[in-house]
mmCIF file with all atom_site columns, C-alpha atoms in Angstrom:
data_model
loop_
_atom_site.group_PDB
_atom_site.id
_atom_site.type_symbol
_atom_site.label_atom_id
_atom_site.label_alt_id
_atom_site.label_comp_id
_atom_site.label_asym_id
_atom_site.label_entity_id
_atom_site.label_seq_id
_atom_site.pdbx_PDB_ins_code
_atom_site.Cartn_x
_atom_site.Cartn_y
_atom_site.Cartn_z
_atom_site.occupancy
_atom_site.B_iso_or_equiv
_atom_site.pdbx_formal_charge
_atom_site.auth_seq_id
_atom_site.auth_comp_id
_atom_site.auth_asym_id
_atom_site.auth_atom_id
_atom_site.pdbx_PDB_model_num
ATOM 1   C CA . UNK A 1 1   ? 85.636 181.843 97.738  1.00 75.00 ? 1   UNK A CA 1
ATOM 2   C CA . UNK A 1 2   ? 86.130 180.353 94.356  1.00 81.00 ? 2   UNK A CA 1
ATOM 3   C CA . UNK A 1 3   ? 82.491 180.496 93.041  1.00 93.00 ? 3   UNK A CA 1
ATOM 4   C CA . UNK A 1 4   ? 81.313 177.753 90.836  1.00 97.00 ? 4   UNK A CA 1
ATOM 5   C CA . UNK A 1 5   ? 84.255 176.252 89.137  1.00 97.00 ? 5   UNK A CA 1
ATOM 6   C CA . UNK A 1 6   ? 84.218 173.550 85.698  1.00 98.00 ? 6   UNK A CA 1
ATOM 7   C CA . UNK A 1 7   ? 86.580 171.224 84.795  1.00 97.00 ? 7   UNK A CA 1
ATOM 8   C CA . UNK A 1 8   ? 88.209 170.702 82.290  1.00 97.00 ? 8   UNK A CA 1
ATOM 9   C CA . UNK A 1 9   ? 88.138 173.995 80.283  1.00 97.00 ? 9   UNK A CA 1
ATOM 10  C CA . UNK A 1 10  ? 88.344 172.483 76.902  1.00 97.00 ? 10  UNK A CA 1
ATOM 11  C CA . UNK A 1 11  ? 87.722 168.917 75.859  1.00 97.00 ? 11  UNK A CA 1
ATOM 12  C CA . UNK A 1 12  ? 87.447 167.158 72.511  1.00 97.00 ? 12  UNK A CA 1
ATOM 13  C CA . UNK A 1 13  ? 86.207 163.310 72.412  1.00 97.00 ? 13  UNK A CA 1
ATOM 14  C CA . UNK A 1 14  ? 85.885 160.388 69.468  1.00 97.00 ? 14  UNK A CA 1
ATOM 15  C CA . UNK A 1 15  ? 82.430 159.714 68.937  1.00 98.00 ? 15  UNK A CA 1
ATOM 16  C CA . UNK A 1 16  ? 81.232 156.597 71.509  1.00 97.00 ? 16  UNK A CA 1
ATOM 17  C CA . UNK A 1 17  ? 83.615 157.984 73.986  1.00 97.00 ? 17  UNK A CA 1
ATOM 18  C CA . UNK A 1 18  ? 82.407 158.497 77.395  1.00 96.00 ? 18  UNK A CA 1
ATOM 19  C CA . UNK A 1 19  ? 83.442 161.559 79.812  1.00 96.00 ? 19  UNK A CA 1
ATOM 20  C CA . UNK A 1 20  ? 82.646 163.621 83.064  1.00 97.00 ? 20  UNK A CA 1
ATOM 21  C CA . UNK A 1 21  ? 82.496 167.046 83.592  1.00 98.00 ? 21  UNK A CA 1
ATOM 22  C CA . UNK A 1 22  ? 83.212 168.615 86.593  1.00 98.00 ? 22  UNK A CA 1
ATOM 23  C CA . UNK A 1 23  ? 80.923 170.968 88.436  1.00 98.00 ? 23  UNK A CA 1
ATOM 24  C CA . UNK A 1 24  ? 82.086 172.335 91.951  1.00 97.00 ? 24  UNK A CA 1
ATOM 25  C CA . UNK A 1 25  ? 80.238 175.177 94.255  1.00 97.00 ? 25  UNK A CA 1
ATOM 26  C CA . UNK A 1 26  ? 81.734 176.641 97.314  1.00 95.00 ? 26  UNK A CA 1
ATOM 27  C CA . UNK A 1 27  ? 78.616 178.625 98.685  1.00 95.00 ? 27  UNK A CA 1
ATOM 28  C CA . UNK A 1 28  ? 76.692 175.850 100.049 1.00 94.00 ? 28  UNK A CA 1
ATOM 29  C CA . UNK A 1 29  ? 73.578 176.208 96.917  1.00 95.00 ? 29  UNK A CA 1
ATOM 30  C CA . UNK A 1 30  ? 70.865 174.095 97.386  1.00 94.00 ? 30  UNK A CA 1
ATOM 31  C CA . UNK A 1 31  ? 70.165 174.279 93.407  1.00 94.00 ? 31  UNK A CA 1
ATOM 32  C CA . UNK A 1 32  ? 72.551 173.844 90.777  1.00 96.00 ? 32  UNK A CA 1
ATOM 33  C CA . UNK A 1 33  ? 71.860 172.977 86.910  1.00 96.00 ? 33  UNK A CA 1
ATOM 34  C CA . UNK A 1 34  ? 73.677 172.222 83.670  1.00 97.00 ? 34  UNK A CA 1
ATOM 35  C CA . UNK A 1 35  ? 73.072 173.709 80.200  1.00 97.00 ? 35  UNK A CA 1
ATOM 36  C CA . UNK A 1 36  ? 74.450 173.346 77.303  1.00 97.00 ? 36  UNK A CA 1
ATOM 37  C CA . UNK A 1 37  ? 74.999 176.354 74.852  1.00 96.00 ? 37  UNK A CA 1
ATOM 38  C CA . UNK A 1 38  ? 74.999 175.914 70.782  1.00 94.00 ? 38  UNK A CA 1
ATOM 39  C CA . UNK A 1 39  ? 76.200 178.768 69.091  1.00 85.00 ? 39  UNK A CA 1
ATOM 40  C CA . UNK A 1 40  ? 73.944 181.630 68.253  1.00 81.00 ? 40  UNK A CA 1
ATOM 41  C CA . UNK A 1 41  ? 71.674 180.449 70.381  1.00 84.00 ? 41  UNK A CA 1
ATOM 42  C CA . UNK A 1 42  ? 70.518 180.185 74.447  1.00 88.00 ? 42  UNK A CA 1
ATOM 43  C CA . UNK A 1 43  ? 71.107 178.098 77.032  1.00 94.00 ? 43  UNK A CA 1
ATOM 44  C CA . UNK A 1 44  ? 69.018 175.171 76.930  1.00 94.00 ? 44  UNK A CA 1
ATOM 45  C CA . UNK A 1 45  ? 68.679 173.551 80.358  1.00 93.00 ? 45  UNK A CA 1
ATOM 46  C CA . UNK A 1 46  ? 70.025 169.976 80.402  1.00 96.00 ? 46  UNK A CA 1
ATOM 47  C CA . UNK A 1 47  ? 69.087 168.398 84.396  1.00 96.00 ? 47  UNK A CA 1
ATOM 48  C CA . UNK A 1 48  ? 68.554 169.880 87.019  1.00 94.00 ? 48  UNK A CA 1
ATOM 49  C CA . UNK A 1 49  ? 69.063 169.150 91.339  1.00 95.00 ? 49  UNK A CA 1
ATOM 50  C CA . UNK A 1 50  ? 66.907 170.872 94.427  1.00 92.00 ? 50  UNK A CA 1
ATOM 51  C CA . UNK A 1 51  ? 69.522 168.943 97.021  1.00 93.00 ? 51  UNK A CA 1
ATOM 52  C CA . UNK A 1 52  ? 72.329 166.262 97.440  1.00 93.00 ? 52  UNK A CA 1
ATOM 53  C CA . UNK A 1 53  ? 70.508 163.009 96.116  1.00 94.00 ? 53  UNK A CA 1
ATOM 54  C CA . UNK A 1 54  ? 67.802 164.907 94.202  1.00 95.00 ? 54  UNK A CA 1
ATOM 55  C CA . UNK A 1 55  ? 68.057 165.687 90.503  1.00 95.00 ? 55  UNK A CA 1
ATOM 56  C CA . UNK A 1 56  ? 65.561 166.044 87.502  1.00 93.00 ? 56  UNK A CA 1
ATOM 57  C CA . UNK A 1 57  ? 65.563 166.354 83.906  1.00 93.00 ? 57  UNK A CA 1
ATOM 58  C CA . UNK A 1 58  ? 65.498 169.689 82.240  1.00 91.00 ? 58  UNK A CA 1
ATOM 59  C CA . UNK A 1 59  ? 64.396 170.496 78.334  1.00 89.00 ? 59  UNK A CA 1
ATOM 60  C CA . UNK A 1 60  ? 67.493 168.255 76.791  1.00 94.00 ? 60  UNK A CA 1
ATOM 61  C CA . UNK A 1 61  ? 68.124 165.415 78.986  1.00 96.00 ? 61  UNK A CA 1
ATOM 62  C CA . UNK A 1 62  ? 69.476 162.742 76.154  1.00 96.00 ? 62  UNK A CA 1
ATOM 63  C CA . UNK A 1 63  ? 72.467 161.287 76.552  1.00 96.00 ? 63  UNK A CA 1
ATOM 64  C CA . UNK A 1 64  ? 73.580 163.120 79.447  1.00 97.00 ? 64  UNK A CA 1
ATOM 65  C CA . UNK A 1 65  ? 73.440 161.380 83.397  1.00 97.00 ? 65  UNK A CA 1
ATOM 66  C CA . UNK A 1 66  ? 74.063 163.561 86.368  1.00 97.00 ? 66  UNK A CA 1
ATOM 67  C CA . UNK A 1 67  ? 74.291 162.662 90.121  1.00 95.00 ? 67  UNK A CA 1
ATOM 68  C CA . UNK A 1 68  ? 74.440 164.880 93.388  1.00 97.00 ? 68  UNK A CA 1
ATOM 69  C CA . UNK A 1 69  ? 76.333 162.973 96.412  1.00 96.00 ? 69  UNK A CA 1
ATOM 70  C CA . UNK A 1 70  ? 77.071 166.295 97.864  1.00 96.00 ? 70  UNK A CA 1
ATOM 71  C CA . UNK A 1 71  ? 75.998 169.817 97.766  1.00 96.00 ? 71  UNK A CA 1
ATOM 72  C CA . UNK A 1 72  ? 79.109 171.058 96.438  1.00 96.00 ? 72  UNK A CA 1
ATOM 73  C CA . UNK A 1 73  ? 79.638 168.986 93.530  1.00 97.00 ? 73  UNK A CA 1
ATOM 74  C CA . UNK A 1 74  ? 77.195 167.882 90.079  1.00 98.00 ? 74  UNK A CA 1
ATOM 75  C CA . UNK A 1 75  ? 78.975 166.276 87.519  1.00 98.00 ? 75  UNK A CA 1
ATOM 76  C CA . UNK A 1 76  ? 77.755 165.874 83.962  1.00 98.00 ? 76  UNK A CA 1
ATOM 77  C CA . UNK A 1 77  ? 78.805 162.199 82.226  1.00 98.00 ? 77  UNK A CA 1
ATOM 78  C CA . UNK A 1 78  ? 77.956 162.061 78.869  1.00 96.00 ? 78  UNK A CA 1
ATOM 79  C CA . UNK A 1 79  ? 77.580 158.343 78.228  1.00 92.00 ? 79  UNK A CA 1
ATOM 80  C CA . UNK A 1 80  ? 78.410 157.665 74.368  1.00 96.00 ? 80  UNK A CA 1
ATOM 81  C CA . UNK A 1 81  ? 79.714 161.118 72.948  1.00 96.00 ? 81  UNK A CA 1
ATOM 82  C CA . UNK A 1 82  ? 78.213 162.369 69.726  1.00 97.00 ? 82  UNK A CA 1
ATOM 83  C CA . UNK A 1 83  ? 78.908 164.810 67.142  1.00 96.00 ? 83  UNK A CA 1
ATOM 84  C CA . UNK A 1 84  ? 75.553 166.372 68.171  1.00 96.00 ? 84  UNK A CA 1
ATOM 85  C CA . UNK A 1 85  ? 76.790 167.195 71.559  1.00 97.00 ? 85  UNK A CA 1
ATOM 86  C CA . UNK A 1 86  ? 79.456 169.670 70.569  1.00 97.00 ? 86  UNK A CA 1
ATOM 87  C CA . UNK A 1 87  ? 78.685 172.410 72.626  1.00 97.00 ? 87  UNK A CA 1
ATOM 88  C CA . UNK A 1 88  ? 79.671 174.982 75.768  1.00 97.00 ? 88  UNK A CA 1
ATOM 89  C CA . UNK A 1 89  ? 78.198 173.442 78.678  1.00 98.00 ? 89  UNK A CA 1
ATOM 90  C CA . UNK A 1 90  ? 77.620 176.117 81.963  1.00 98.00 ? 90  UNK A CA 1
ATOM 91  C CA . UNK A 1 91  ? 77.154 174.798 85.306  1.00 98.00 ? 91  UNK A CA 1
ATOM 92  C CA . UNK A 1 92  ? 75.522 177.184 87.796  1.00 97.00 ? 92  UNK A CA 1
ATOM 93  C CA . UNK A 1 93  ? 74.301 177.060 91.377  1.00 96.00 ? 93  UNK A CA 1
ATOM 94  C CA . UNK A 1 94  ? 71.702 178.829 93.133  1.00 93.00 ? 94  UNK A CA 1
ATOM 95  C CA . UNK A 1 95  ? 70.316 179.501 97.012  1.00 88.00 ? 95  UNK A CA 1
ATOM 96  C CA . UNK A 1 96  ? 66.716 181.588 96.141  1.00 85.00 ? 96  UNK A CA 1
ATOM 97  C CA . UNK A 1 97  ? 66.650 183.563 92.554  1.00 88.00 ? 97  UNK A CA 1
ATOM 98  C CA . UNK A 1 98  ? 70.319 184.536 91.283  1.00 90.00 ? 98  UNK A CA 1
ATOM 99  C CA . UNK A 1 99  ? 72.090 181.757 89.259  1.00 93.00 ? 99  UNK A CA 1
ATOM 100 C CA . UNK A 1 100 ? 75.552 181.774 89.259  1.00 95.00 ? 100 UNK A CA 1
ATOM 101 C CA . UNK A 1 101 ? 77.479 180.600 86.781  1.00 97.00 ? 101 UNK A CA 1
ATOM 102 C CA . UNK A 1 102 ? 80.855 178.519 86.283  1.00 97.00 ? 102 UNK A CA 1
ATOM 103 C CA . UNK A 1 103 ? 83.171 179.905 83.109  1.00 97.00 ? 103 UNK A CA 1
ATOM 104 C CA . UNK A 1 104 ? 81.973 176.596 80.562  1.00 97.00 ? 104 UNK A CA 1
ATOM 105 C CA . UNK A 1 105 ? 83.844 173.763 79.036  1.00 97.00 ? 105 UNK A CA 1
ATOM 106 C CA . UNK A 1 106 ? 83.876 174.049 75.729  1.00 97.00 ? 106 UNK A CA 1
ATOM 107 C CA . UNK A 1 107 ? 83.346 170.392 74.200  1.00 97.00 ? 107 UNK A CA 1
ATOM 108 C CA . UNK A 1 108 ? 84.345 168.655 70.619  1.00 97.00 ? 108 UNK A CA 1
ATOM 109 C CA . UNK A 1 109 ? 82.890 165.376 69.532  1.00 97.00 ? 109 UNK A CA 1
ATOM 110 C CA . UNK A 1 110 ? 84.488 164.249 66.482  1.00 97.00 ? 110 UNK A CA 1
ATOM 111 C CA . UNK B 2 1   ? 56.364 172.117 77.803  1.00 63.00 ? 1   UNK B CA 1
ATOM 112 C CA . UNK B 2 2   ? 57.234 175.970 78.260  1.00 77.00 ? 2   UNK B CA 1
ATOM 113 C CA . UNK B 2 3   ? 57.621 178.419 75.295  1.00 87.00 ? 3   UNK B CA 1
ATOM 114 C CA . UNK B 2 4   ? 60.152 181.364 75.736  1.00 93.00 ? 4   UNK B CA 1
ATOM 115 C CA . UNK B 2 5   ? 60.416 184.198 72.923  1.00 94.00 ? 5   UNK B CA 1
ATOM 116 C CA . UNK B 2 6   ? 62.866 186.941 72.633  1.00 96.00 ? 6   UNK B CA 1
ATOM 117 C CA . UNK B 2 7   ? 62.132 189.878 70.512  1.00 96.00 ? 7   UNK B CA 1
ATOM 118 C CA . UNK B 2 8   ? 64.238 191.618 68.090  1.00 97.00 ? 8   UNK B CA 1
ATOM 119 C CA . UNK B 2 9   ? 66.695 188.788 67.800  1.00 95.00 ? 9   UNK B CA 1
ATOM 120 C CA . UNK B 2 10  ? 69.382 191.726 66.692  1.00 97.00 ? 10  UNK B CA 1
ATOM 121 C CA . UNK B 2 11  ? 68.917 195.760 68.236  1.00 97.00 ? 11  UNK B CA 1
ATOM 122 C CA . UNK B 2 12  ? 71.277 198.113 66.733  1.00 97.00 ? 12  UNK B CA 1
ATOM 123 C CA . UNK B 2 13  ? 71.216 201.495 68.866  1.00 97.00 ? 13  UNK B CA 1
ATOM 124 C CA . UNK B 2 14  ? 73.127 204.793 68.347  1.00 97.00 ? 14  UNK B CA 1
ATOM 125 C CA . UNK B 2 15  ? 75.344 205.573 71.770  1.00 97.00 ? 15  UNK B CA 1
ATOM 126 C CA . UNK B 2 16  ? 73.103 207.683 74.004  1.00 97.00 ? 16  UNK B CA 1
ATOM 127 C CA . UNK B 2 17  ? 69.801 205.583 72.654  1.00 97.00 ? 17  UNK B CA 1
ATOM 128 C CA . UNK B 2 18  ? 67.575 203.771 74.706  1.00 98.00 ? 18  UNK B CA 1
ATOM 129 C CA . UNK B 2 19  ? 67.037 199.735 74.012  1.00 98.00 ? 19  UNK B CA 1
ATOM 130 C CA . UNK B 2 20  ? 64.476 197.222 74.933  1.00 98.00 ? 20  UNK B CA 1
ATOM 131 C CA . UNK B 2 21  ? 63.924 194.088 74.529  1.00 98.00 ? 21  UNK B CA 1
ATOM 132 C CA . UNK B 2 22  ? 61.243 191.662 75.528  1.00 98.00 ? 22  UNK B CA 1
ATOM 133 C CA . UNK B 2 23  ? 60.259 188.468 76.144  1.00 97.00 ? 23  UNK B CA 1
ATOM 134 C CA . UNK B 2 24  ? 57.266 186.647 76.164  1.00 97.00 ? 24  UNK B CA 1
ATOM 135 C CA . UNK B 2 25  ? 56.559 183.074 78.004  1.00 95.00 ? 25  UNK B CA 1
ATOM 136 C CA . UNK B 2 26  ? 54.274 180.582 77.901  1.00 93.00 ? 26  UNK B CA 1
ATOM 137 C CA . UNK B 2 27  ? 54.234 179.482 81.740  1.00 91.00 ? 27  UNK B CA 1
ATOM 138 C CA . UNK B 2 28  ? 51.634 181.781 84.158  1.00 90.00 ? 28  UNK B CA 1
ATOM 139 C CA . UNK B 2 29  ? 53.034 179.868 86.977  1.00 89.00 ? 29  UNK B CA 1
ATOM 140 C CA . UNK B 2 30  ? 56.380 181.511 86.603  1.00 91.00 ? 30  UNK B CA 1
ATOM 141 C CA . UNK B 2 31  ? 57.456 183.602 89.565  1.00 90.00 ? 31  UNK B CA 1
ATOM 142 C CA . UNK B 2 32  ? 60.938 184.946 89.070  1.00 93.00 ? 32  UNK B CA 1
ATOM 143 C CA . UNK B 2 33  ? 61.744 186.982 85.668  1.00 96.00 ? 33  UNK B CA 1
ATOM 144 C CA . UNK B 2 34  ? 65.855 187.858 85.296  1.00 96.00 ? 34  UNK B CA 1
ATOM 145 C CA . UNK B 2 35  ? 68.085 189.104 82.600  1.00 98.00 ? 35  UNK B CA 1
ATOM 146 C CA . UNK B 2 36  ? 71.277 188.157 82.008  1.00 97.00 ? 36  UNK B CA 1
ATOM 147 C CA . UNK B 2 37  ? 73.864 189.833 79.565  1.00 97.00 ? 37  UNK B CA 1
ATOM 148 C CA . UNK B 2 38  ? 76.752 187.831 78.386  1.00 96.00 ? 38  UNK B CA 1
ATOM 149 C CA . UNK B 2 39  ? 79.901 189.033 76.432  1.00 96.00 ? 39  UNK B CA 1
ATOM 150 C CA . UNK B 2 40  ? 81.942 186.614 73.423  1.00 92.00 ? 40  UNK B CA 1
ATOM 151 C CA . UNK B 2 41  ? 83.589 184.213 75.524  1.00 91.00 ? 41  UNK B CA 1
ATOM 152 C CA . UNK B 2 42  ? 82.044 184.302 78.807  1.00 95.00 ? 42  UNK B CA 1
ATOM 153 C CA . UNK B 2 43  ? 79.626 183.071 80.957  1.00 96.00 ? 43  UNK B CA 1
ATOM 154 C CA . UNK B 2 44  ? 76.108 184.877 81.251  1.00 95.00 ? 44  UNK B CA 1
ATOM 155 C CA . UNK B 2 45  ? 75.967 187.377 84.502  1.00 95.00 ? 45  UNK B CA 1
ATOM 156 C CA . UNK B 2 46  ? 72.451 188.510 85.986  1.00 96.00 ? 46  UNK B CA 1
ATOM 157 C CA . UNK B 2 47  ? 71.759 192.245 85.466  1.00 97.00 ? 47  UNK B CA 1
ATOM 158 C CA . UNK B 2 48  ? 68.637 192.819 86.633  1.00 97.00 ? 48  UNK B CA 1
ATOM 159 C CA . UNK B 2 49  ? 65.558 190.594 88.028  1.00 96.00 ? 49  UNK B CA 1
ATOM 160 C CA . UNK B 2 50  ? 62.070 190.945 89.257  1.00 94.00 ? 50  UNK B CA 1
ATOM 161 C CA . UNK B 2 51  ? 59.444 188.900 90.895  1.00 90.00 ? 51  UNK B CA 1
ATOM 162 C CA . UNK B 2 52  ? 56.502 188.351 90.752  1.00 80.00 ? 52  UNK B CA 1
ATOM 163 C CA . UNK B 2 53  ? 54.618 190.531 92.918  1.00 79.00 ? 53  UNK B CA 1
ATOM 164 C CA . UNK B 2 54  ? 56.355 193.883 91.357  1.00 79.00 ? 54  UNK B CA 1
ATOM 165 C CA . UNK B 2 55  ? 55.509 195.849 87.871  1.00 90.00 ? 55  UNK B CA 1
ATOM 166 C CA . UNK B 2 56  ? 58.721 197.535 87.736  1.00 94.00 ? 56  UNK B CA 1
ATOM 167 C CA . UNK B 2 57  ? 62.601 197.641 89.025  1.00 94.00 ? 57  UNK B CA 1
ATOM 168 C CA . UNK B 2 58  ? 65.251 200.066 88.059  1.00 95.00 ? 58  UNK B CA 1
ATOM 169 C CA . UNK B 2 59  ? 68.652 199.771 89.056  1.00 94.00 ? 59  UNK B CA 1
ATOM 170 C CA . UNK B 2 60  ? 70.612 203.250 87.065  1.00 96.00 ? 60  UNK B CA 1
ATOM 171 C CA . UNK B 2 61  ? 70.197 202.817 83.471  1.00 97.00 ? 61  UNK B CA 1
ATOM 172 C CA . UNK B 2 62  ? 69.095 199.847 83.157  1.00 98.00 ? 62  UNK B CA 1
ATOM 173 C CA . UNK B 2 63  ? 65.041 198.792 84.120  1.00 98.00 ? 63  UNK B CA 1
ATOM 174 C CA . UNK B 2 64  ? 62.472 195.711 84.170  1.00 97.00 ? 64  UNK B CA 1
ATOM 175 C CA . UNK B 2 65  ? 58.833 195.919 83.761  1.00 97.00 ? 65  UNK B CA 1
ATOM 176 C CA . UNK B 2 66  ? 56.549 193.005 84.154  1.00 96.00 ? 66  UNK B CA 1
ATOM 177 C CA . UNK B 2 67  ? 53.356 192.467 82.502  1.00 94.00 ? 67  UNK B CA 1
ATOM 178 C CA . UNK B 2 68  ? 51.972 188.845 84.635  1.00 92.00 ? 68  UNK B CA 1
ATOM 179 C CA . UNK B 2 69  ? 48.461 189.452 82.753  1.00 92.00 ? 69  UNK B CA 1
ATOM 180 C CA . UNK B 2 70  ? 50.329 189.163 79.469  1.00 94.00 ? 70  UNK B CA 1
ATOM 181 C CA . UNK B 2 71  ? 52.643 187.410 80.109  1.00 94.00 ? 71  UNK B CA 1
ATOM 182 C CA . UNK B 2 72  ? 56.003 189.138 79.167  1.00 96.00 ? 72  UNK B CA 1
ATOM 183 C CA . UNK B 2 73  ? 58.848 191.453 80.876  1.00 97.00 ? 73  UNK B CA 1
ATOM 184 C CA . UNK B 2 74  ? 60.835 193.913 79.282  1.00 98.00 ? 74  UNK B CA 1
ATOM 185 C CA . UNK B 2 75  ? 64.349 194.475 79.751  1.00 98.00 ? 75  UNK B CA 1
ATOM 186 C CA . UNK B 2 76  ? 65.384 198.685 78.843  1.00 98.00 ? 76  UNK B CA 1
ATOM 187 C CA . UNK B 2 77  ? 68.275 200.459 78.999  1.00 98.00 ? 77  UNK B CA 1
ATOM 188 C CA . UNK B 2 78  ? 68.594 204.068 78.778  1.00 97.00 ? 78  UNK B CA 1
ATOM 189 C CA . UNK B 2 79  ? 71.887 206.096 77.376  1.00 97.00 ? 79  UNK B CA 1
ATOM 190 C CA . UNK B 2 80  ? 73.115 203.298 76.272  1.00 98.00 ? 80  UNK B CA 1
ATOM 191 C CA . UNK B 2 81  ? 77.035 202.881 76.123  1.00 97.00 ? 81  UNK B CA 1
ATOM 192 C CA . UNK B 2 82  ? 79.491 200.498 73.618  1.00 96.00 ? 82  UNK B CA 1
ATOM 193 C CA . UNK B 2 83  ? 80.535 198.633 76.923  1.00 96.00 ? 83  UNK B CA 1
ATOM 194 C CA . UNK B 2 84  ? 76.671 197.663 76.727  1.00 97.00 ? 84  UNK B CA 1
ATOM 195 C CA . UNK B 2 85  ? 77.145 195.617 73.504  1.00 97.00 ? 85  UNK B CA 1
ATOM 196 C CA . UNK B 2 86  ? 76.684 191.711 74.471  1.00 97.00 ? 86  UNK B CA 1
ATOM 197 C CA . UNK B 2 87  ? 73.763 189.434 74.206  1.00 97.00 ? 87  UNK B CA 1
ATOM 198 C CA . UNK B 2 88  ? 71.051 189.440 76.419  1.00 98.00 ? 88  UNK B CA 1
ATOM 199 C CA . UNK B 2 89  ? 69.076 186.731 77.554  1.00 97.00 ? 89  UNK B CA 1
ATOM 200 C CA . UNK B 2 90  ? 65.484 186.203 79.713  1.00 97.00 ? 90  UNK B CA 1
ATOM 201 C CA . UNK B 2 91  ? 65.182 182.871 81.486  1.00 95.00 ? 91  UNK B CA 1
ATOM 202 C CA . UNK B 2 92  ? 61.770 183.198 83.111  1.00 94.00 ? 92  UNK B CA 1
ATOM 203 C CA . UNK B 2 93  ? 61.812 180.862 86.104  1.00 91.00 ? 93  UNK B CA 1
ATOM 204 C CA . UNK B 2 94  ? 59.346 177.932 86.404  1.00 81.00 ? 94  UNK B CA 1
ATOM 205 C CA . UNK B 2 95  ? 58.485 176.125 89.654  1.00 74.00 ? 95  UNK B CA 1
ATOM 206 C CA . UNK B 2 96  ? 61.165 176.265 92.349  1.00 70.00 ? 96  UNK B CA 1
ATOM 207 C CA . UNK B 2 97  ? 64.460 175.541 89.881  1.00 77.00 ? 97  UNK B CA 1
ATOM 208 C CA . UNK B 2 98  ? 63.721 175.477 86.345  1.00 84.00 ? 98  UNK B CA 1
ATOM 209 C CA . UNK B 2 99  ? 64.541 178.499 84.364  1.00 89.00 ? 99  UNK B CA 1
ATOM 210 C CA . UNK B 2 100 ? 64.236 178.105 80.595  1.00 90.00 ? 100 UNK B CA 1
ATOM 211 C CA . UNK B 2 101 ? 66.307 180.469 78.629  1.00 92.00 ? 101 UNK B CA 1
ATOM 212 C CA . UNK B 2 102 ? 65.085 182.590 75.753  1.00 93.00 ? 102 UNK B CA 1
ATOM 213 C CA . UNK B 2 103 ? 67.201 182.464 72.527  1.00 91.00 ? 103 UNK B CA 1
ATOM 214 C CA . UNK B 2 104 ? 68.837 186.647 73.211  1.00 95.00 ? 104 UNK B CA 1
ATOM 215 C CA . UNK B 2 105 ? 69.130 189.426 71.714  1.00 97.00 ? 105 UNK B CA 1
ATOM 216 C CA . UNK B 2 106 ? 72.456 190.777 70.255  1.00 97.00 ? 106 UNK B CA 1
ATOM 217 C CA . UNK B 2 107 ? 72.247 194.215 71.379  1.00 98.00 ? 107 UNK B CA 1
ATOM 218 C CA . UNK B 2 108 ? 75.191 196.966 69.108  1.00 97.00 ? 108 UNK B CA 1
ATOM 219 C CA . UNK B 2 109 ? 75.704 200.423 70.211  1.00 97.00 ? 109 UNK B CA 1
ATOM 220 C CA . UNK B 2 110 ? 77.566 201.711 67.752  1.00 95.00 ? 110 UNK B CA 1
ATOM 221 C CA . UNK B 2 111 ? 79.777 205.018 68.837  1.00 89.00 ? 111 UNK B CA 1
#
């Protein structure tokens, strides 16, 4: 039982460049979210999904796109990279009230 | 949209103190109140929750207490312990799957 894993670990982009990050769950969640941490600060909630083929947007929902073909995976594209998205971005999945969360990919934009 | 506080933003305690921290939101709908600590480097971990329909949940030294009326819960830990040094974070939960993070608390227990 791996848990909630991300993919890549670390990742540095051009600005305009597009990427995916990788969000997988093995515990059969229903929920799973993606937020994005600056440093010195919280988490700030990014989109959100309730079920495979059912997502929503959370407090910061610019420039990111997410889908959810399956329950065990939500990736995170970021369309045109900027500088503005350097961040660590958490996954985490959910069945009722405990979030669990993946170990973060730590992100560049240059 | 909702409003999440954390107060102090910094708690420096002497090993064996007690600490609290507490948070306020915005949302009266929200029915699920956790608290997460997370260490340099890692990924946040849950600690300790509570839900709506309870005042108060202790789990060894650390507790919750929930005020719905006014609208915060309180995180406290009692004799506290370096290993307890990390940031600690509310993310009050609204609706089914939203949880909006405070901004933490750096929490030092100095030896």
């Amino acid at each position: 039982n791996a848990g909630v894993t991300q993919t890549p670990k670390f990742q540095v982009l051009k600005t305009g460049q597009s990427m995916t990050l990788q969000c997988a769950q093995d515990m059969n969640h229903e929920y799973m979210s993606w937020y994005r941490q600056d440093p010195g600060m919280g988490l700030r909630l990014i989109h959100y999904s309730v079920g495979a083929g059912i997502t929503d947007q959370g407090e910061v929902p610019n420039g990111y796109n997410v889908s959810r073909s399956t329950t065990e995976d939500f990736p995170l594209r970021l369309l045109s990279a900027a500088p503005s998205q350097t961040s660590v971005y958490f996954c985490a999945s959910s069945r009722q009230d405990e979030q669990f969360f993946g170990p973060g990919t730590r992100l560049t934009v240059l | 949209g909702e409003n999440v506080e954390q107060h102090p933003s910094t708690l420096s305690v002497q090993e064996g103190d007690s600490a609290v921290i507490k948070c306020t939101y915005s949302d009266s709908a929200s029915n699920y109140f956790p608290w997460y600590k997370q260490e340099l480097g890692k990924r946040p971990q849950l600690i300790i929750d509570i839900r709506s329909n309870v005042g108060e949940k202790k789990d060894q030294r650390i507790a919750v207490t929930l005020n719905k009326t006014a609208k915060h819960f309180s995180l406290h830990i009692t004799e506290t312990q370096p290993e307890d040094s990390a940031v600690y974070f509310c993310a009050p939960r609204s609706g089914t799957y939203k949880y909006i993070f405070g901004t933490g608390t750096r929490l030092k227990v100095l030896a």
